[in-house]
Every structure is written in C-alpha cells, then in structure tokens.
Coordinates of C-alpha atoms and ligand atoms in Angstrom, one line a residue:
M1 CA 33.8 -7.5 16.1
S2 CA 36.9 -9.2 14.8
S3 CA 37.9 -12.5 16.2
R4 CA 41.5 -12.3 15.1
R5 CA 43.6 -15.3 16.4
Y6 CA 46.9 -14.4 14.6
P7 CA 49.8 -12.4 15.8
D8 CA 50.4 -9.0 14.0
T9 CA 54.1 -9.8 13.4
V10 CA 56.4 -12.8 13.4
D11 CA 59.9 -13.4 12.4
V12 CA 59.0 -16.4 10.1
A13 CA 55.6 -17.2 8.6
I14 CA 55.4 -20.8 7.3
V15 CA 52.6 -21.8 4.9
G16 CA 51.6 -25.5 5.1
S17 CA 52.3 -28.1 7.8
G18 CA 53.6 -31.1 5.8
P19 CA 57.0 -32.6 6.5
T20 CA 58.9 -29.9 4.5
A21 CA 57.2 -26.9 6.1
S22 CA 57.7 -28.7 9.5
T23 CA 61.4 -29.0 8.8
Y24 CA 61.7 -25.2 8.8
A25 CA 59.8 -25.1 12.2
R26 CA 62.1 -27.8 13.6
I27 CA 65.5 -26.4 12.4
L28 CA 64.5 -22.8 13.5
S29 CA 63.5 -24.1 16.9
E30 CA 66.8 -26.0 17.3
E31 CA 69.1 -23.4 15.8
A32 CA 67.5 -20.0 16.3
P33 CA 65.7 -20.1 19.7
G34 CA 63.8 -16.9 20.4
V35 CA 62.8 -16.5 16.8
T36 CA 59.0 -16.2 16.5
I37 CA 57.4 -18.6 14.1
A38 CA 53.8 -18.9 12.9
M39 CA 52.6 -21.9 10.8
F40 CA 49.4 -21.6 8.8
E41 CA 47.6 -24.7 7.5
V42 CA 44.4 -24.6 5.5
G43 CA 43.1 -28.0 6.7
P44 CA 42.0 -29.1 10.2
T45 CA 43.9 -30.9 12.9
V46 CA 43.0 -34.6 12.5
S47 CA 45.5 -36.4 14.8
S48 CA 47.4 -36.0 18.0
P49 CA 50.1 -34.8 18.3
P50 CA 49.2 -32.4 15.5
G51 CA 50.5 -33.9 12.2
A52 CA 50.7 -37.5 13.4
H53 CA 50.1 -40.2 10.8
V54 CA 46.5 -41.4 10.9
K55 CA 47.6 -45.0 10.7
N56 CA 48.7 -44.5 14.3
I57 CA 45.0 -44.0 15.3
G58 CA 44.0 -47.4 16.6
D59 CA 40.2 -47.1 16.3
A60 CA 39.1 -47.7 12.7
K61 CA 36.2 -45.4 12.9
R62 CA 38.2 -42.5 14.2
R63 CA 40.9 -43.2 11.6
S64 CA 38.4 -43.1 8.8
L65 CA 37.0 -39.8 10.2
A66 CA 40.5 -38.3 10.2
Q67 CA 41.0 -39.4 6.6
R68 CA 37.7 -37.8 5.5
A69 CA 38.6 -34.6 7.3
S70 CA 41.8 -34.5 5.3
E71 CA 40.1 -34.7 2.0
G72 CA 39.2 -31.0 1.7
P73 CA 36.7 -30.2 -1.0
G74 CA 36.8 -33.9 -2.0
A75 CA 35.5 -35.3 1.3
G76 CA 32.8 -37.8 0.9
A77 CA 34.0 -39.1 -2.5
E78 CA 34.8 -42.9 -2.8
T79 CA 38.4 -43.6 -2.2
V80 CA 40.6 -46.6 -3.0
N81 CA 43.2 -48.1 -0.7
S82 CA 45.5 -49.8 -3.1
P83 CA 46.8 -48.1 -6.2
G84 CA 46.3 -51.4 -8.1
A85 CA 42.6 -51.1 -7.5
V86 CA 42.3 -48.2 -10.0
K87 CA 42.7 -50.8 -12.7
S88 CA 39.0 -50.5 -13.3
G89 CA 39.8 -47.1 -14.9
E90 CA 37.9 -45.1 -12.4
R91 CA 39.3 -41.8 -11.1
R92 CA 39.5 -42.4 -7.3
A93 CA 41.7 -40.8 -4.7
R94 CA 43.6 -42.6 -1.9
P95 CA 42.1 -42.2 1.6
G96 CA 43.1 -38.8 3.1
T97 CA 43.6 -37.2 -0.3
Y98 CA 41.3 -35.6 -2.9
L99 CA 41.6 -35.3 -6.7
L100 CA 41.8 -32.1 -8.7
P101 CA 38.2 -31.9 -9.9
D102 CA 38.9 -30.4 -13.3
G103 CA 41.7 -28.9 -15.5
Y104 CA 43.7 -32.1 -15.1
A105 CA 43.8 -33.0 -18.9
F106 CA 43.6 -31.2 -22.2
P107 CA 42.9 -32.7 -25.7
G108 CA 45.9 -34.3 -27.2
E109 CA 47.8 -34.5 -23.9
D110 CA 48.1 -37.2 -21.3
G111 CA 47.2 -34.9 -18.5
M112 CA 47.4 -36.0 -14.8
P113 CA 43.9 -37.6 -14.2
V114 CA 44.7 -38.5 -10.6
A115 CA 46.6 -35.5 -9.4
A116 CA 45.9 -35.5 -5.7
M117 CA 46.3 -33.3 -2.6
S118 CA 45.7 -33.5 1.2
S119 CA 44.3 -30.6 3.3
N120 CA 45.1 -31.3 7.0
V121 CA 47.7 -30.6 9.6
G122 CA 50.6 -32.8 8.6
G123 CA 49.7 -32.8 4.9
M124 CA 50.1 -36.0 2.8
A125 CA 52.6 -37.3 5.4
A126 CA 49.6 -38.1 7.7
H127 CA 48.7 -40.7 5.0
W128 CA 51.9 -41.7 3.3
T129 CA 53.7 -45.1 3.1
A130 CA 56.9 -43.5 4.6
A131 CA 59.4 -45.0 2.2
C132 CA 62.5 -42.9 2.4
P133 CA 65.1 -44.1 -0.1
R134 CA 68.1 -42.0 -1.0
P135 CA 68.4 -40.7 -4.5
G136 CA 71.3 -42.1 -6.7
G137 CA 73.0 -41.3 -10.0
Q138 CA 71.3 -38.6 -11.9
E139 CA 68.5 -38.3 -9.4
R140 CA 71.0 -36.4 -7.2
I141 CA 71.4 -32.7 -7.4
A142 CA 74.9 -32.3 -8.7
F143 CA 75.3 -28.6 -7.7
L144 CA 74.7 -29.3 -3.9
P145 CA 78.0 -30.4 -2.4
D146 CA 76.5 -31.0 1.0
L147 CA 73.6 -33.3 -0.3
E148 CA 74.8 -36.4 1.6
Q149 CA 74.9 -34.5 4.9
L150 CA 71.5 -33.0 4.3
L151 CA 70.0 -36.4 3.6
E152 CA 71.5 -37.6 6.9
D153 CA 69.8 -34.7 8.6
A154 CA 66.5 -35.6 6.9
D155 CA 66.9 -39.2 8.1
R156 CA 67.2 -37.8 11.6
L157 CA 64.1 -35.5 11.3
L158 CA 61.9 -38.2 9.8
G159 CA 63.2 -41.0 12.0
V160 CA 64.2 -43.3 9.2
T161 CA 65.3 -46.9 9.7
A162 CA 65.9 -49.8 7.4
H163 CA 65.2 -52.3 10.2
A164 CA 61.5 -51.8 11.0
F165 CA 60.4 -55.1 9.5
D166 CA 63.5 -57.2 10.3
G167 CA 61.2 -59.8 11.8
A168 CA 58.7 -60.0 9.0
P169 CA 58.3 -63.5 7.6
F170 CA 59.8 -64.1 4.2
S171 CA 61.4 -60.7 3.8
D172 CA 64.9 -62.3 3.6
L173 CA 63.6 -64.7 1.1
V174 CA 62.0 -62.0 -1.1
R175 CA 65.2 -59.9 -1.0
G176 CA 67.3 -63.0 -1.7
R177 CA 65.2 -63.9 -4.8
L178 CA 65.3 -60.4 -6.1
A179 CA 69.0 -60.0 -5.5
A180 CA 69.7 -63.1 -7.5
V181 CA 68.3 -61.4 -10.6
V182 CA 69.2 -57.8 -9.9
D183 CA 72.5 -57.4 -8.0
E184 CA 75.1 -58.6 -10.5
G185 CA 77.4 -55.8 -11.6
R186 CA 75.8 -53.2 -9.2
D187 CA 77.7 -51.3 -6.6
R188 CA 76.7 -52.1 -3.0
A189 CA 74.6 -48.9 -2.6
Y190 CA 72.5 -50.0 -5.7
R191 CA 71.8 -53.6 -4.7
V192 CA 68.5 -55.0 -3.4
Q193 CA 68.1 -54.0 0.3
P194 CA 65.4 -53.4 2.9
M195 CA 63.5 -50.1 2.2
P196 CA 64.4 -47.3 4.6
L197 CA 61.2 -46.3 6.2
A198 CA 60.1 -43.5 8.5
V199 CA 58.7 -45.6 11.3
H200 CA 59.7 -46.7 14.8
R201 CA 58.5 -49.2 17.3
R202 CA 57.0 -48.3 20.6
K203 CA 58.3 -50.1 23.7
D204 CA 55.3 -52.5 23.5
G205 CA 56.4 -53.4 20.0
G206 CA 53.6 -51.4 18.2
L207 CA 54.6 -49.6 15.0
V208 CA 54.5 -45.8 14.9
W209 CA 54.5 -44.1 11.4
S210 CA 56.3 -40.8 11.2
G211 CA 54.3 -37.8 10.2
S212 CA 55.0 -34.1 10.6
D213 CA 54.7 -34.6 14.4
V214 CA 58.0 -36.5 14.3
V215 CA 59.6 -33.9 12.0
M216 CA 58.6 -31.1 14.4
G217 CA 59.5 -33.1 17.4
G218 CA 59.2 -32.0 21.1
V219 CA 61.7 -29.1 20.4
T220 CA 59.1 -27.4 18.1
R221 CA 56.0 -28.2 20.2
D222 CA 57.7 -27.0 23.4
N223 CA 59.0 -23.8 21.7
P224 CA 57.1 -21.0 23.3
E225 CA 57.7 -18.9 20.2
F226 CA 56.1 -21.4 17.8
E227 CA 52.4 -21.4 17.0
L228 CA 50.4 -23.5 14.6
F229 CA 47.1 -22.1 13.2
D230 CA 45.0 -24.7 11.4
E231 CA 42.0 -24.0 9.2
S232 CA 43.9 -20.9 7.9
L233 CA 44.2 -20.4 4.1
V234 CA 47.1 -18.2 3.1
T235 CA 45.8 -16.3 0.1
R236 CA 48.8 -14.0 -0.7
V237 CA 52.4 -13.5 0.1
L238 CA 52.9 -9.8 0.8
V239 CA 55.9 -8.2 -1.0
D240 CA 57.3 -4.9 0.4
D241 CA 58.1 -1.9 -1.9
D242 CA 61.7 -2.9 -1.9
G243 CA 60.8 -6.3 -3.4
R244 CA 61.4 -8.3 -0.2
A245 CA 58.8 -10.7 1.3
G246 CA 57.0 -8.8 4.0
G247 CA 54.3 -11.2 5.4
I248 CA 51.2 -13.0 4.4
E249 CA 47.5 -12.5 4.0
V250 CA 45.5 -15.3 5.6
Q251 CA 41.8 -16.2 5.6
D252 CA 40.5 -17.7 8.8
R253 CA 38.4 -20.6 7.6
R254 CA 36.4 -20.5 10.8
S255 CA 35.3 -16.9 10.7
G256 CA 35.8 -16.2 7.0
E257 CA 37.8 -13.0 8.0
S258 CA 41.0 -12.1 6.2
H259 CA 44.0 -10.7 8.1
Q260 CA 47.6 -9.7 7.4
V261 CA 50.6 -11.0 9.4
A262 CA 53.9 -9.2 8.9
A263 CA 57.0 -11.4 8.7
R264 CA 60.7 -11.0 8.0
Y265 CA 60.7 -14.4 6.2
V266 CA 58.0 -16.3 4.5
V267 CA 58.3 -20.1 3.7
V268 CA 55.7 -21.6 1.4
G269 CA 55.5 -25.4 1.7
A270 CA 52.0 -25.9 0.3
D271 CA 52.8 -29.0 -1.9
A272 CA 54.0 -29.0 -5.5
L273 CA 50.7 -27.8 -6.9
R274 CA 49.6 -25.2 -4.4
T275 CA 53.0 -23.6 -3.7
P276 CA 53.2 -22.3 -7.3
Q277 CA 49.5 -21.4 -7.0
L278 CA 50.1 -19.2 -4.0
L279 CA 53.1 -17.5 -5.6
W280 CA 51.0 -16.9 -8.8
A281 CA 48.1 -15.5 -6.7
S282 CA 50.6 -13.1 -5.1
G283 CA 51.8 -11.8 -8.4
I284 CA 55.2 -13.6 -8.0
R285 CA 55.5 -15.2 -11.4
P286 CA 59.0 -16.2 -12.4
A287 CA 59.3 -17.8 -15.9
A288 CA 59.9 -21.3 -14.5
L289 CA 57.0 -21.2 -12.1
G290 CA 54.8 -24.3 -12.4
R291 CA 57.0 -25.7 -15.2
Y292 CA 59.0 -29.0 -15.4
L293 CA 56.1 -30.6 -13.5
N294 CA 56.9 -34.3 -13.2
D295 CA 55.3 -37.3 -11.8
Q296 CA 56.7 -40.8 -11.6
A297 CA 54.9 -43.1 -14.0
Q298 CA 54.1 -46.2 -12.1
V299 CA 53.9 -49.9 -13.1
V300 CA 52.4 -52.5 -10.8
F301 CA 52.2 -56.3 -10.7
A302 CA 51.6 -58.9 -8.1
S303 CA 53.1 -62.4 -7.3
R304 CA 52.6 -65.1 -4.8
L305 CA 55.7 -66.4 -3.2
R306 CA 56.4 -70.0 -4.2
D307 CA 57.3 -72.7 -1.7
V308 CA 56.4 -71.0 1.5
E309 CA 54.4 -72.2 4.5
A310 CA 52.7 -70.2 7.2
E311 CA 55.0 -69.2 10.1
H312 CA 53.9 -68.2 13.5
S313 CA 52.9 -64.5 13.0
P314 CA 50.9 -61.8 14.8
T315 CA 47.4 -60.8 13.7
A316 CA 47.3 -58.7 10.5
A317 CA 46.6 -55.0 11.2
D318 CA 44.8 -52.6 8.8
G319 CA 46.5 -50.7 6.1
A320 CA 48.7 -51.7 3.2
L321 CA 51.6 -52.5 5.5
S322 CA 51.3 -54.5 8.7
E323 CA 53.3 -56.6 11.0
Q324 CA 53.6 -59.3 8.4
S325 CA 55.0 -57.1 5.7
G326 CA 58.5 -56.5 4.6
V327 CA 59.4 -53.9 2.0
A328 CA 62.3 -54.5 -0.3
W329 CA 64.0 -51.8 -2.4
V330 CA 65.4 -52.2 -5.8
P331 CA 67.3 -48.9 -6.2
Y332 CA 67.2 -46.7 -9.3
T333 CA 70.3 -46.7 -11.5
D334 CA 71.0 -44.5 -14.6
D335 CA 71.0 -47.6 -16.7
A336 CA 67.7 -49.0 -15.2
P337 CA 65.9 -45.7 -14.5
F338 CA 63.2 -47.1 -12.3
H339 CA 62.8 -47.4 -8.6
G340 CA 61.4 -50.6 -7.2
Q341 CA 59.3 -50.9 -4.1
I342 CA 58.3 -54.6 -3.4
M343 CA 55.9 -54.9 -0.5
Q344 CA 54.7 -58.1 1.1
L345 CA 50.9 -57.8 1.6
D346 CA 48.7 -59.6 4.0
A347 CA 45.9 -60.2 1.6
S348 CA 45.8 -60.7 -2.1
P349 CA 44.9 -57.7 -4.3
V350 CA 42.9 -60.0 -6.5
P351 CA 40.4 -62.6 -5.1
L352 CA 41.8 -66.1 -4.8
A353 CA 39.7 -69.2 -4.6
E354 CA 37.8 -69.8 -1.3
D355 CA 39.7 -73.1 -0.7
D356 CA 43.0 -71.3 -1.2
P357 CA 44.1 -69.8 2.1
I358 CA 46.6 -67.0 1.9
V359 CA 49.8 -67.5 3.8
P360 CA 50.4 -64.2 5.6
G361 CA 53.1 -62.2 3.9
S362 CA 53.2 -64.5 0.9
I363 CA 51.5 -62.1 -1.6
V364 CA 53.9 -59.6 -3.0
G365 CA 52.9 -56.3 -4.6
L366 CA 55.6 -55.0 -6.9
G367 CA 55.8 -51.4 -8.0
L368 CA 58.3 -49.6 -10.3
F369 CA 58.3 -45.8 -10.4
C370 CA 59.9 -44.3 -13.6
A371 CA 62.0 -41.2 -13.8
K372 CA 60.3 -38.7 -16.2
D373 CA 61.9 -37.2 -19.3
L374 CA 61.7 -33.6 -18.1
Q375 CA 60.0 -31.1 -20.3
R376 CA 59.5 -27.3 -19.8
D377 CA 56.0 -27.5 -21.3
D378 CA 54.8 -30.0 -18.7
R379 CA 53.3 -27.6 -16.2
V380 CA 50.7 -26.5 -13.8
A381 CA 49.3 -23.2 -15.0
F382 CA 46.7 -21.0 -13.3
D383 CA 43.6 -19.3 -14.6
D384 CA 43.1 -15.8 -13.3
D385 CA 39.5 -15.9 -14.4
A386 CA 38.5 -19.2 -12.7
R387 CA 38.7 -20.1 -9.0
D388 CA 39.1 -23.4 -7.2
S389 CA 36.9 -24.4 -4.3
Y390 CA 39.2 -22.4 -1.9
G391 CA 38.8 -19.3 -4.1
M392 CA 42.4 -19.5 -5.4
P393 CA 43.3 -19.3 -9.1
A394 CA 42.2 -22.6 -10.8
M395 CA 44.9 -25.1 -11.8
R396 CA 45.3 -26.2 -15.4
I397 CA 47.7 -29.2 -15.9
H398 CA 49.5 -29.7 -19.2
Y399 CA 51.3 -33.0 -19.2
R400 CA 52.7 -35.4 -21.8
L401 CA 54.6 -38.6 -21.8
T402 CA 57.4 -38.4 -24.4
G403 CA 58.7 -41.2 -26.6
R404 CA 61.5 -41.7 -24.2
D405 CA 59.0 -42.0 -21.3
H406 CA 57.1 -44.7 -23.3
D407 CA 60.4 -46.5 -23.9
V408 CA 61.3 -46.5 -20.2
L409 CA 57.8 -47.6 -19.3
E410 CA 58.1 -50.6 -21.7
R411 CA 61.4 -51.5 -20.1
A412 CA 59.8 -51.2 -16.6
R413 CA 56.9 -53.5 -17.7
Q414 CA 59.4 -56.1 -18.8
E415 CA 61.5 -55.7 -15.7
I416 CA 58.6 -56.0 -13.3
V417 CA 57.5 -59.3 -14.9
R418 CA 61.1 -60.5 -14.5
L419 CA 61.1 -59.5 -10.8
G420 CA 57.6 -61.0 -10.2
K421 CA 58.7 -64.3 -11.7
A422 CA 61.9 -64.3 -9.6
V423 CA 59.9 -64.1 -6.3
G424 CA 57.0 -66.4 -7.1
E425 CA 54.0 -67.1 -9.4
P426 CA 52.5 -63.9 -11.0
L427 CA 48.9 -63.2 -10.0
D428 CA 48.4 -60.8 -12.8
E429 CA 48.3 -61.7 -16.4
R430 CA 50.3 -58.6 -17.3
P431 CA 51.7 -55.5 -15.6
F432 CA 49.5 -52.5 -15.3
V433 CA 50.5 -48.9 -15.8
L434 CA 48.7 -46.5 -13.5
P435 CA 47.3 -43.2 -14.7
P436 CA 49.6 -40.1 -14.4
G437 CA 49.4 -38.6 -10.9
S438 CA 49.2 -42.0 -9.2
S439 CA 52.6 -41.7 -7.7
L440 CA 51.6 -38.8 -5.5
H441 CA 55.2 -37.6 -6.1
Y442 CA 54.9 -34.3 -8.0
Q443 CA 58.1 -32.4 -8.5
G444 CA 59.8 -29.6 -10.4
T445 CA 57.2 -26.8 -10.2
T446 CA 59.3 -24.5 -8.0
R447 CA 62.6 -26.0 -9.0
M448 CA 66.0 -25.2 -7.5
G449 CA 68.8 -24.0 -9.8
A450 CA 72.4 -23.1 -9.5
A451 CA 71.8 -19.8 -11.2
D452 CA 68.9 -17.5 -12.0
D453 CA 68.7 -18.4 -15.7
G454 CA 64.9 -18.5 -16.1
E455 CA 64.9 -22.3 -15.8
S456 CA 64.6 -22.4 -12.0
V457 CA 62.5 -20.6 -9.3
C458 CA 64.8 -20.7 -6.3
S459 CA 68.4 -20.7 -5.3
P460 CA 70.3 -23.7 -3.8
D461 CA 69.0 -22.4 -0.4
S462 CA 65.4 -22.5 -1.7
Q463 CA 65.1 -18.7 -1.7
V464 CA 63.0 -17.4 -4.6
W465 CA 65.4 -15.7 -7.0
Q466 CA 63.6 -12.4 -7.3
V467 CA 62.1 -12.1 -3.9
P468 CA 64.6 -12.0 -0.9
G469 CA 63.1 -13.4 2.2
L470 CA 60.7 -15.8 0.4
F471 CA 61.5 -19.5 0.5
V472 CA 59.8 -22.5 -1.1
A473 CA 59.7 -26.0 0.3
G474 CA 58.4 -29.4 -0.9
N475 CA 58.9 -31.8 -3.8
G476 CA 58.4 -29.0 -6.2
V477 CA 61.9 -27.7 -5.3
I478 CA 63.6 -30.9 -6.6
P479 CA 65.1 -30.1 -10.0
T480 CA 66.1 -33.6 -11.1
A481 CA 63.9 -36.4 -12.4
T482 CA 63.8 -38.7 -9.5
A483 CA 62.2 -42.1 -9.6
C484 CA 62.7 -42.8 -5.9
N485 CA 60.1 -41.5 -3.3
P486 CA 61.0 -37.8 -3.0
T487 CA 60.0 -36.8 0.6
L488 CA 63.4 -37.5 2.1
T489 CA 65.1 -35.4 -0.6
A490 CA 62.6 -32.5 -0.2
V491 CA 63.1 -32.5 3.6
A492 CA 66.9 -32.5 3.0
L493 CA 66.6 -29.4 0.8
A494 CA 64.3 -27.8 3.4
V495 CA 67.1 -28.3 6.1
R496 CA 69.4 -26.2 3.9
G497 CA 66.9 -23.4 3.5
A498 CA 66.0 -23.4 7.2
R499 CA 69.6 -23.1 8.1
R500 CA 70.0 -20.1 5.8
I501 CA 67.2 -18.3 7.6
A502 CA 68.5 -19.3 11.0
E503 CA 71.9 -18.0 10.2
E504 CA 70.6 -14.7 8.7
I505 CA 68.3 -14.0 11.7
T506 CA 70.9 -14.9 14.3
S507 CA 73.6 -12.7 12.7
S508 CA 71.1 -9.8 12.3
L509 CA 70.2 -10.1 16.0
L510 CA 73.9 -10.2 17.0
M511 CA 74.5 -7.1 14.8
S512 CA 71.7 -5.2 16.4
K513 CA 72.9 -6.1 19.9
S514 CA 76.4 -4.8 19.0
D515 CA 74.8 -1.6 17.6
I516 CA 73.0 -1.1 20.9
R517 CA 76.3 -1.6 22.8
L518 CA 78.1 0.9 20.5
T519 CA 75.5 3.6 21.0
K520 CA 75.5 3.2 24.8
Ligands
FAD1 P1 52.3 -31.9 1.9 O1 52.5 -33.0 2.8 O2 51.4 -32.1 0.8 O3 51.7 -30.7 2.8 C1 51.3 -29.5 2.2 C2 50.3 -28.8 3.1 O4 50.1 -27.4 2.7 C3 48.9 -29.5 3.1 O5 48.6 -29.8 4.4 C4 48.0 -28.4 2.6 O6 46.7 -28.4 3.1 C5 48.7 -27.1 2.9 N1 48.4 -25.9 2.1 C6 48.3 -25.9 0.7 N2 47.9 -24.7 0.3 C7 47.8 -23.9 1.4 C8 47.5 -22.5 1.6 N3 47.3 -21.7 0.6 N4 47.5 -22.1 2.9 C9 47.7 -22.9 4.0 N5 48.0 -24.2 3.8 C10 48.1 -24.7 2.6 N6 56.3 -39.9 -0.3 C11 57.5 -40.6 0.0 O7 58.6 -40.1 -0.1 N7 57.5 -42.0 0.3 C12 56.3 -42.7 0.4 O8 56.3 -43.9 0.7 C13 55.1 -42.0 0.1 N8 53.9 -42.6 0.1 C14 52.7 -41.9 0.0 C15 51.5 -42.6 0.1 C16 50.3 -41.9 0.1 C17 49.0 -42.6 0.3 C18 50.3 -40.5 0.0 C19 49.1 -39.7 0.0 C20 51.5 -39.8 -0.2 C21 52.8 -40.5 -0.2 N9 54.0 -39.9 -0.4 C22 55.1 -40.6 -0.2 C23 54.1 -38.4 -0.7 C24 54.4 -37.6 0.6 O9 53.4 -37.7 1.5 C25 54.7 -36.2 0.2 O10 55.8 -36.2 -0.7 C26 55.0 -35.3 1.3 O11 53.9 -35.3 2.2 C27 55.2 -33.9 0.8 O12 55.4 -33.0 1.8 P2 55.2 -31.4 1.7 O13 55.5 -30.8 3.0 O14 55.9 -30.9 0.5 O15 53.6 -31.3 1.3

C-alpha cells in the first residue's frame, strides 16, 4: 500500500530548503497568503526550528551529529574545520558538507577538487559563516535597476547586522591598522569596515546564527498553506504539453516510492551544482545550462597582532568565530578585484610554543577571495550514462584558471602579505592558495540575463527563458564574477523572483473572482 505523504496539487512547489529556496516560501507567505506551497528537501531535518544553524546547538555531540547528518553520501568521511588546514594537500570537506566523489577534474584542467554540497534542511546555510557583504563595482548586476532595494530586502530576511561583534577585543585595532594601508583614495562604501553578518544576540547575550529558519521566519512556519517535506529527492520537473512547468516528480527517501505533485509554479533552489542537474535530468537543457561556472579562488594567511595584552573576555566558544572574534571587511574594488575577510581567531591555526600563551582574539586569519575571469567553457556537465549516489545524472566539472586569474591571484598573494604585516607579525612564511572549490561559493550555472541570447538560463525575474512557470534560485543565478560572499546577492535575486510569482498568482486569483461575479 502506498504511504504517500505529499499533496496531489499545490500552487508552488519549491525544491531545496537553503536560504534562497526559503526566500520564496517567505515572500509568498507574506505577499500571497492563501497560496499553497510545498517545499521538498532531499536531506533530513537536523536542527530546530527546521533550517536553523547547527552552531546554535549548544551540545557539542548533538551538533556533531547534525553535521554528520548533513553530509549526505559523504557522511563519515574526515572533515576539516579551518580552510587553512587543507594545506596538507588532502581533499577534505568542511563539517556539514561533502565533496563531489569523482568527475571534479580532467587532464590538463585545474578542476574543482573540493567542490562541496550539503544535504539537510537549511542547506549550506546551516553551516555557513554568515558573512553578508554587498557587491560593488562590476560585481553588481547592471541590468537590475532595483538591486539596492532587493539587497535591503535580503538584509531583512537574513537578519544582517554589522554590529554583532562591536564588543570584541581588538576589532577596532585590527580595522584601524588595515584602514591605514587600504583606505586612501577609496570611496566610503569601499573602505575597511566591520563585516555585515547574519547573526543576532539573544536577550541573554548569546549569539544566534541565521539559517533558513530565520529566512522563513514565523510567517512561513505559521502559514497553514506551507508544508516542508524532508528526505524527499526531486528527480524531475514536469513540463506540460504547452511547455509550461506543471509540477515535480519526487522520490520519498523513506519509502523509496516515487510520486508526482502538480504545481502551477516550480522553483528550483537546489544549489549551483544540483539545480542545473535537476533541469538536465528533466530534459530542460538551455545552451548556457551549467556554463560560466565560477568559484572564488582563495588565498589565506595568518598574523599575530603586535603590542596587545589580554583584556577581560568571556570564555571562548567552539567554532571559527566566537565571542572574542571580530570580522573586518576589505571590500572588493574593480581595481583590486579581491574581497577581504579578516577574522580574529581564538586559537592559532598553527601550533605556537607551549610557553607562548595566546591572547584571545590576537590571532588573525586573513582571507582574500578573487573574482574569476568568466569563461563559457568552465562548466558542470552531466553524464546521461552514469549516476551519482542519489541516482541523478553524474556531474563532470570542467574548470580552468586563466592567465588573468593567475595574475589576480599573484596580486592577491602580495596584498594579503601587506595586510598581514599591517596588523601584526605573520605566522605563515608565505600565503597559501586553496584548491578550487574551497570558497563554497559556486556561481553562474543557471545565470540570469537581460535577454534570451543563449548566454543565460533565466530572466531578470529568475524565470527559465524557455519554460514559463519554472524559476531557479541560488548562487548559480548570479551572472557576474563576484568576489564577495554571494548568499546575500542570491537571496536578493530570489526576492525579485518570488514577487513575480506572488503578483502573477494574486492577479490570476482576482481575475477568476471577477469572472465568477460576471457569470452570476
Ligand atoms: P543551499 O544552501 O546549498 O541549499 C540547497 C539545498 O537543496 C540543499 O539542502 C540540498 O540538499 C537541496 N537539494 C539539492 N538537490 C535536491 C533535489 N534534487 N531535491 C531536493 N532537494 C535538493 N556564503 C556566504 O555568503 N557567506 C559566508 O560567510 C559563507 N560561509 C560559508 C561557510 C561554510 C562552512 C559553508 C558550508 C558555506 C558558506 N557559504 C557562505 C555559502 C552559503 O552557505 C551558500 O551560498 C548558501 O547556503 C546557498 O544557498 P542556496 O539556497 O542556494 O543553496
């Protein structure tokens, strides 16, 4: 007997439960009440409320279990907390993520050896660092006149603040030392400043990291027309005879059964690798699908603040960021096309001498993310004859750093040493370039365009050009080469798409009501 747990029909079917998919659920709940919404997530629920950041789980053992449960087919593999620790050359995922097991590199190409994913309610945003800087210069999407307003909406949905670590010891000092070597000649928006972060403090002072739970908010959770189905793999987007999206096919991972759910709109927010995978598996294969894949090459370095003494400070918490830690932002500019994230750490990433106690907050990890030189041939392709561990078409990543990428990386290496020396005494002999994929910021694979010219997959509203009713969400939609952390921008783009659906559904409901009145 079938144990179907899904509705037969909904207005909107949403694939994935990361922050961008959750943006659709939130905006529709706010702006189109009464619309039925079903969200399908392949991974399990690992936190409460569903989608909450696992760092908010106080108990270390439960937190570790939640991370393991998010690692899909990779669960059980060794993970690595700090990106710098991959210096040993090993391929290791960060906790809560798993690596593409094969097809990540081909002879003569750089590949993307540490391309990673998360499979859990909340997606990668149950594990992220929550840095939410705004894009600047050429990172911005020139054909979107309302981008600034959308970014403000995204700040609201993610709960972004630049003041979470105002009390951290030495954060003013770090920013001051960076500003002295960076700010000259820069407009105010591009000067050194506190990193905007998606975090808030509870009344008792404890930190809460935003995940999809914050994006969804009470308005989604309390919406009687919204349902979230975990452990549900969407295997196909259904397309009606007229070419319009008509629903989804979903495999219940608990029972193994497959079902169809009819929907007027389908939103796929299944990350920048699996969104194009699902479209491909559905026979939706626009020329730009999977192309212009880009990751932000990352250079890391560490320094120890000079001339600082321990201040009174709370006990260090677990994780890369704790009560001691400030995060400074050196914004991207078109002239210096890297984005700087300078984090005070509570422990040294390299062992110091035993008789050399660490002043909390005095070790500074520096990271520069570089904007990629976009190439059409950089792509995630899919193999119809091979399956991944979920039974979906296997991914094949073709990825190369160009001469320009190497030039930018060399400039980033020099810049990071300059910044490291400005704040203190370098702990590293030289900066380290992480393997491609380390940024966890994959973009471009379902890119937005101003026109359907074969170079983009979706419209400025995120609707797939050739398939009305089908929307894509996530970092893959971002068409520019950003160096800054992309989630805020991807959420902003999702706000626009969600509003388009809300408007269309609301006006069609109004029209059908007036039709009823006319025929009475
Ligand atoms: P995701 O959050 O990846 O969610 C996609 C979801 O879709 C997943 O849960 C997946 O299981 C599900 N899914 C996939 N395929 C299917 C299918 N066929 N059927 C059903 N469900 C499916 N970004 C920043 O901007 N700032 C940061 O500071 C930052 N730090 C990070 C640190 C770490 C350690 C990690 C892991 C990530 C970090 N990121 C950061 C990246 C950030 O988490 C992602 O950009 C963001 O989560 C992307 O949101 P999304 O909704 O597009 O996709």
